[in-house]
CSV table of C-alpha atoms in Angstrom, one decimal:
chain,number,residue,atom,x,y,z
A,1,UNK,CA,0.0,0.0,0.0
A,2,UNK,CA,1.6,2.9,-0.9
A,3,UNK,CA,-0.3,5.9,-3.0
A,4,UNK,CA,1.4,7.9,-5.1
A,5,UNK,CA,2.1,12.1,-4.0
A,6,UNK,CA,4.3,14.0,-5.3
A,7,UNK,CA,4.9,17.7,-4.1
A,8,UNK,CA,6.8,19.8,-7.0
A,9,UNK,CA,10.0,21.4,-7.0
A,10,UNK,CA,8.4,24.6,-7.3
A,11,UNK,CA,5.5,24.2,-4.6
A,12,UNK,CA,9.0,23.8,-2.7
A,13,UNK,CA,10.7,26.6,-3.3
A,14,UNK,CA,7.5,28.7,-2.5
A,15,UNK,CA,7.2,26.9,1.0
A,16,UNK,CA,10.7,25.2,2.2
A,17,UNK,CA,9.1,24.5,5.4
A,18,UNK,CA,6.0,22.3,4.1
A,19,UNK,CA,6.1,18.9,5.0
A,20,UNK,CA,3.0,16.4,5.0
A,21,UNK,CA,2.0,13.1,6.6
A,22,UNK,CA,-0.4,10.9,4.7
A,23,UNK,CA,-2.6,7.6,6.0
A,24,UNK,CA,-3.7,5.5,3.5
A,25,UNK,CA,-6.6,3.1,4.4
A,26,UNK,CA,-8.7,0.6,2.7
A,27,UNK,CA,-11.2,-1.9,4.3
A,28,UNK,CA,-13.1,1.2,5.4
A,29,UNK,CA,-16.8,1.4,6.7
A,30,UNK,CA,-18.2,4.8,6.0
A,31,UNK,CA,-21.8,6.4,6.7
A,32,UNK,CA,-24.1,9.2,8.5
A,33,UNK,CA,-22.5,11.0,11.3
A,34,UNK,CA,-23.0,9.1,14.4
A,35,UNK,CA,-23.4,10.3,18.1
A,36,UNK,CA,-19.8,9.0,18.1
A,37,UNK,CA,-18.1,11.1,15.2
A,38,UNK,CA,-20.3,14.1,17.1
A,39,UNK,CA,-18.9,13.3,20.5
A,40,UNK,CA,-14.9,13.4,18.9
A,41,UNK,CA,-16.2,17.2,16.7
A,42,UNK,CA,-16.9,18.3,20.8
A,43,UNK,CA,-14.2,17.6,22.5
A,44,UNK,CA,-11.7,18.7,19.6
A,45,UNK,CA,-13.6,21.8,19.9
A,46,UNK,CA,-12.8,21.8,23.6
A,47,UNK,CA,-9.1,20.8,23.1
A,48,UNK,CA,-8.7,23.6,20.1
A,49,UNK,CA,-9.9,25.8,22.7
A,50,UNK,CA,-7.4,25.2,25.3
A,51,UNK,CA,-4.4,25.0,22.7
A,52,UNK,CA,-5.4,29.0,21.7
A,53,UNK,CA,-5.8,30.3,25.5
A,54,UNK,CA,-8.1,33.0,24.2
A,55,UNK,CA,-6.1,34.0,20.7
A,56,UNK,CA,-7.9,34.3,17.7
A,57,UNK,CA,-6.8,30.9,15.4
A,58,UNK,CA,-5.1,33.2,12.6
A,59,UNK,CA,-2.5,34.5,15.9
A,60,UNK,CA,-1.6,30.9,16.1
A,61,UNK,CA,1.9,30.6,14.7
A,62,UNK,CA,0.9,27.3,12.5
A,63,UNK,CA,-1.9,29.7,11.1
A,64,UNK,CA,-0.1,32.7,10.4
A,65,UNK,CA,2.6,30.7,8.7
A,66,UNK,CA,-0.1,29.6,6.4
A,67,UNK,CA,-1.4,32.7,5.7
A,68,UNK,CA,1.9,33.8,4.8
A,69,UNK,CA,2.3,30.8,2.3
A,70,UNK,CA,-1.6,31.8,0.5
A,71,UNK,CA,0.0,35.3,0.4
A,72,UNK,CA,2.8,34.0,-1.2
A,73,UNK,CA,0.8,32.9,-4.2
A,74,UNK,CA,-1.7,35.9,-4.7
A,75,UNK,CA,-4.2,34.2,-2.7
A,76,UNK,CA,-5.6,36.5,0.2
A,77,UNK,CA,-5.8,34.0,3.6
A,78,UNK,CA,-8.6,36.2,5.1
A,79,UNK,CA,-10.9,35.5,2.4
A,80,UNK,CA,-9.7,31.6,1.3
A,81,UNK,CA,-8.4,30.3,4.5
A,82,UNK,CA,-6.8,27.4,4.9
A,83,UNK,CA,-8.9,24.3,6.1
A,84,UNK,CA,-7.8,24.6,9.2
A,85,UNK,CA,-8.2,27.8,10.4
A,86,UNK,CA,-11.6,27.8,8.5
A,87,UNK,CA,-12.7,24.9,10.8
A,88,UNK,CA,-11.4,25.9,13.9
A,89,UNK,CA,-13.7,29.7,13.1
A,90,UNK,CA,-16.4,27.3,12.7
A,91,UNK,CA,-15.4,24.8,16.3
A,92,UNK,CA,-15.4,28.5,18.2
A,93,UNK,CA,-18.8,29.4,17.6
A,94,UNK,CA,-22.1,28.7,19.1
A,95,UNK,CA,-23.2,26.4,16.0
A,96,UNK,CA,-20.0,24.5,16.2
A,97,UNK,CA,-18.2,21.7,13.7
A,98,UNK,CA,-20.7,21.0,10.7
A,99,UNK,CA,-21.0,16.9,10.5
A,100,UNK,CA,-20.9,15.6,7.3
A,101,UNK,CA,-20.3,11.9,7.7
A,102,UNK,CA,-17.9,9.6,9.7
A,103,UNK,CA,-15.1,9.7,8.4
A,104,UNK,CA,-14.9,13.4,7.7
A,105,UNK,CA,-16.2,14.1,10.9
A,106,UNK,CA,-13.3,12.1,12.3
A,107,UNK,CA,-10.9,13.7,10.2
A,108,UNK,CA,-12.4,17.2,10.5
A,109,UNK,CA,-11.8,16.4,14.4
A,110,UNK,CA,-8.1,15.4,14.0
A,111,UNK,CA,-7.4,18.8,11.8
A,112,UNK,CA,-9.2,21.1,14.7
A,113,UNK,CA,-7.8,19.2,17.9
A,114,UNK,CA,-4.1,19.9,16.4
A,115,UNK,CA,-5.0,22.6,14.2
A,116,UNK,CA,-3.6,21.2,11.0
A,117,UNK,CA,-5.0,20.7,7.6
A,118,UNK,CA,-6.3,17.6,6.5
A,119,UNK,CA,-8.0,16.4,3.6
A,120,UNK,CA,-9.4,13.0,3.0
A,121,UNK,CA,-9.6,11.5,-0.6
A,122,UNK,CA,-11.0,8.4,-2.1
A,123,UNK,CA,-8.4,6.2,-3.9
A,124,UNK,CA,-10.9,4.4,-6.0
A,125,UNK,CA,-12.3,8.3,-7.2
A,126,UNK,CA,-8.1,10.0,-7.8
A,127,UNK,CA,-6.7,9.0,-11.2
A,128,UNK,CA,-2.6,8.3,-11.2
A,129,UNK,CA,-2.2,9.9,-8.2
A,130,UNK,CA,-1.9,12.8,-6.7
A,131,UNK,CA,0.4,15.9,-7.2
A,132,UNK,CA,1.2,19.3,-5.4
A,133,UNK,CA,1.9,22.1,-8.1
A,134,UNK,CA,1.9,25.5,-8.9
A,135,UNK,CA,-1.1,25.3,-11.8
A,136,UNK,CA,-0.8,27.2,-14.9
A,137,UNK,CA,-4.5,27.8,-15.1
A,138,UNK,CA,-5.8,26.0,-18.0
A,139,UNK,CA,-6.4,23.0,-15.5
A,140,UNK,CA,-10.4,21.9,-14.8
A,141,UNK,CA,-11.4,22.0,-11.5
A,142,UNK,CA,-14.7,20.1,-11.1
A,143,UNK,CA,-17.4,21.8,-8.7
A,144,UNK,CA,-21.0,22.8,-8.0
A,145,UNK,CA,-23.0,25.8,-8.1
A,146,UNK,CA,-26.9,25.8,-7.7
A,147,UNK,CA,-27.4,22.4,-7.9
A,148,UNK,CA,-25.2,22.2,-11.4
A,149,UNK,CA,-21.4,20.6,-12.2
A,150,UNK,CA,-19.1,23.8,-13.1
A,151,UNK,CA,-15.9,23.7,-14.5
A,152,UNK,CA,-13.9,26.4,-12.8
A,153,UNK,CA,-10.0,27.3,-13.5
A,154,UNK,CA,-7.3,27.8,-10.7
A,155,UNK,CA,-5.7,30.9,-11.1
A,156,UNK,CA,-1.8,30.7,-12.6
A,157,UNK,CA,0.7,30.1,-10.2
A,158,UNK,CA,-2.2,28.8,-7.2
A,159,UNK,CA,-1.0,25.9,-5.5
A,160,UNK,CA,-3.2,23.0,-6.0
A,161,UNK,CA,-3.7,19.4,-5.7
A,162,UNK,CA,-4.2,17.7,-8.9
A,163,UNK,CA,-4.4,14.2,-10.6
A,164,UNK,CA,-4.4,13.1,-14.1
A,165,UNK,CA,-7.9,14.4,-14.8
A,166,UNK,CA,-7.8,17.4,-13.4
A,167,UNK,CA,-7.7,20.0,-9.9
A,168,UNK,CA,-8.7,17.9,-6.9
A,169,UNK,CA,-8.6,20.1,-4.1
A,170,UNK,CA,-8.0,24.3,-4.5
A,171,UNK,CA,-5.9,27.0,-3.1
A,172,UNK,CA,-3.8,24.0,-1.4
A,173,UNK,CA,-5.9,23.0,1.3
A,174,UNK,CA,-9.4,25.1,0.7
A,175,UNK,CA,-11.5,23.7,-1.3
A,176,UNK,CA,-11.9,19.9,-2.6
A,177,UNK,CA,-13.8,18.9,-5.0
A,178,UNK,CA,-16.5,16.4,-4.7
A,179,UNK,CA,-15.0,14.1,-7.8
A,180,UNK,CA,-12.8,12.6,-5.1
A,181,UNK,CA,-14.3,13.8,-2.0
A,182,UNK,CA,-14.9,10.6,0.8
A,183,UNK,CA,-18.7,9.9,0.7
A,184,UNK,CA,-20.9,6.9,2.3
A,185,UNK,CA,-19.8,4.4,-0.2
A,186,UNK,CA,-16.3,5.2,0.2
A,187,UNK,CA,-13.5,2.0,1.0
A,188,UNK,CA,-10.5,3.3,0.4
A,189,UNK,CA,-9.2,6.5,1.4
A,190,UNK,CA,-5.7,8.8,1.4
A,191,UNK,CA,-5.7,11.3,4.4
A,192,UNK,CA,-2.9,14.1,4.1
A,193,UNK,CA,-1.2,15.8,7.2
A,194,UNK,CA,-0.1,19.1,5.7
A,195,UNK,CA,2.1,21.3,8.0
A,196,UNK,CA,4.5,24.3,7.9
A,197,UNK,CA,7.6,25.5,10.2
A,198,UNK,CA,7.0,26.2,12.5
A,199,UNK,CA,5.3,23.6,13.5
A,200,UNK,CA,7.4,20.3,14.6
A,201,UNK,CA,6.9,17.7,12.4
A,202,UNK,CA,6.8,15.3,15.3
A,203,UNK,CA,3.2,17.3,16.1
A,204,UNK,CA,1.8,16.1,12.4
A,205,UNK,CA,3.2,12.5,13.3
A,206,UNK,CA,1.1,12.7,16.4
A,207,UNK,CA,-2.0,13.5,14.4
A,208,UNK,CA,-1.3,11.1,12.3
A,209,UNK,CA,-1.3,8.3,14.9
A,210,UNK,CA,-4.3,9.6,16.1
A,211,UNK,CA,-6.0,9.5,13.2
A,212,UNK,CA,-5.0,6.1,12.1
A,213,UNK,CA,-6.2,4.9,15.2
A,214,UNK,CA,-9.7,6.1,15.0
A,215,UNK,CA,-9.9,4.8,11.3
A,216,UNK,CA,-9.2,1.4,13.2
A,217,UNK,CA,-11.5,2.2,16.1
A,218,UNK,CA,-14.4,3.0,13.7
A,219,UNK,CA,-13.7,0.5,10.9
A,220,UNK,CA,-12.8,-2.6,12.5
A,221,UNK,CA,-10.6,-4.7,10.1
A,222,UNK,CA,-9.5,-1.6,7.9
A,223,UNK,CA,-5.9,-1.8,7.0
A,224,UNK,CA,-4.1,1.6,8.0
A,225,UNK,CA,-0.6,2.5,6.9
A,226,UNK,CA,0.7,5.7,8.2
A,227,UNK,CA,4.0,7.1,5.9
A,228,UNK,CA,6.4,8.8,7.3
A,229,UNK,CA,6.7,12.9,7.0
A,230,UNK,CA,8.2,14.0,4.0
A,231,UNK,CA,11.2,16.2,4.9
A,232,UNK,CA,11.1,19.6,4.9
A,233,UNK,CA,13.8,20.9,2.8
């Protein structure tokens, strides 16, 4: 089991502190949100809150490091935040973490607790993999608007994920598109860690563990294989 991700030379140079963790999991048993997924949204919410003693999540050095990196490539992090920061807005209110289904909410509950983005894919759904890039803007990127499939394009030089058929998931980490997006029927599934200095890379380990162990908590029988951090260099 190993998926294939790639992060480009110049996605890089833009960010020489990026690393990222992935889990890769098949044997998976998705569905509805359950009191149980709710119960792990809570108390993430409840540990996110202790981890920013009262500071806004954009003072948070992992956050403003990211904001810094969306700067970087003419994206404005107040308006497209990074999925982190955008869920841990959402875990301070009164209306709390959205639940989706199980295994989002569990990821979803991972990212806020260490306030890190992570984005879940299904395998069976990515074609050849998956790549970090600067795109050039003639890629598709695959959405929805009103209840109807658009084809939007990234802007040139945005930092996306992409496989062979097109943008999978926007402005790095702020919007995925449902093509590949983990749903009920969902098996298999590629979960990516994606930190910046300075936060330690032993932190997005720790997440990582985490995570793999709820996968295995929730779907009895799954095989989960966590690979190690690629280096930031």
């Amino acid at each position: 089991m190993t998926f294939p991700l790639t992060v480009s030379d110049e996605v890089r140079a833009l960010a020489p502190g990026f690393t990222h963790v992935a889990v890769e999991a098949h044997g998976l048993v998705n569905g509805p949100s359950t009191d149980a997924g709710a119960a792990l949204l809570d108390d993430a919410a409840r540990r996110l809150a202790a981890r920013l003693d009262g500071r806004a999540p954009h003072e948070d050095p992992h956050m403003a490091a990211w904001r810094e990196v969306y700067t970087a490539f003419g994206s404005k992090p107040s308006r497209t935040r990074n999925s982190a920061e955008a869920l841990a807005r959402r875990a301070l209110t009164d209306a709390g973490l959205p639940r989706i289904n199980l295994l989002v909410d569990i990821y979803n509950a991972v990212s806020v607790a260490h306030l890190i983005p992570v984005g879940g894919e299904d395998i069976d759904h990515v074609q050849g993999g998956m790549r970090l890039v600067r795109a050039t803007g003639d890629e598709d990127f695959v959405t929805a608007a009103g209840g109807e499939e658009v084809v939007e394009r990234p802007d040139a030089g945005e930092v996306v994920w992409r496989d062979d058929a097109g943008v999978t998931c926007r402005r790095w980490n702020w919007r995925q598109g449902p093509r590949t997006r983990l749903t009920e029927a969902t098996v298999s599934g590629i979960f990516l860690l994606e930190t910046l200095a300075p936060m330690p890379v032993a932190e997005a380990e720790r997440a990582a563990a985490e995570l793999a162990g709820l996968l295995e908590k929730f779907s009895p029988g799954a095989r989960v294989t966590v690979h190690a951090a690629e280096p930031a260099r």
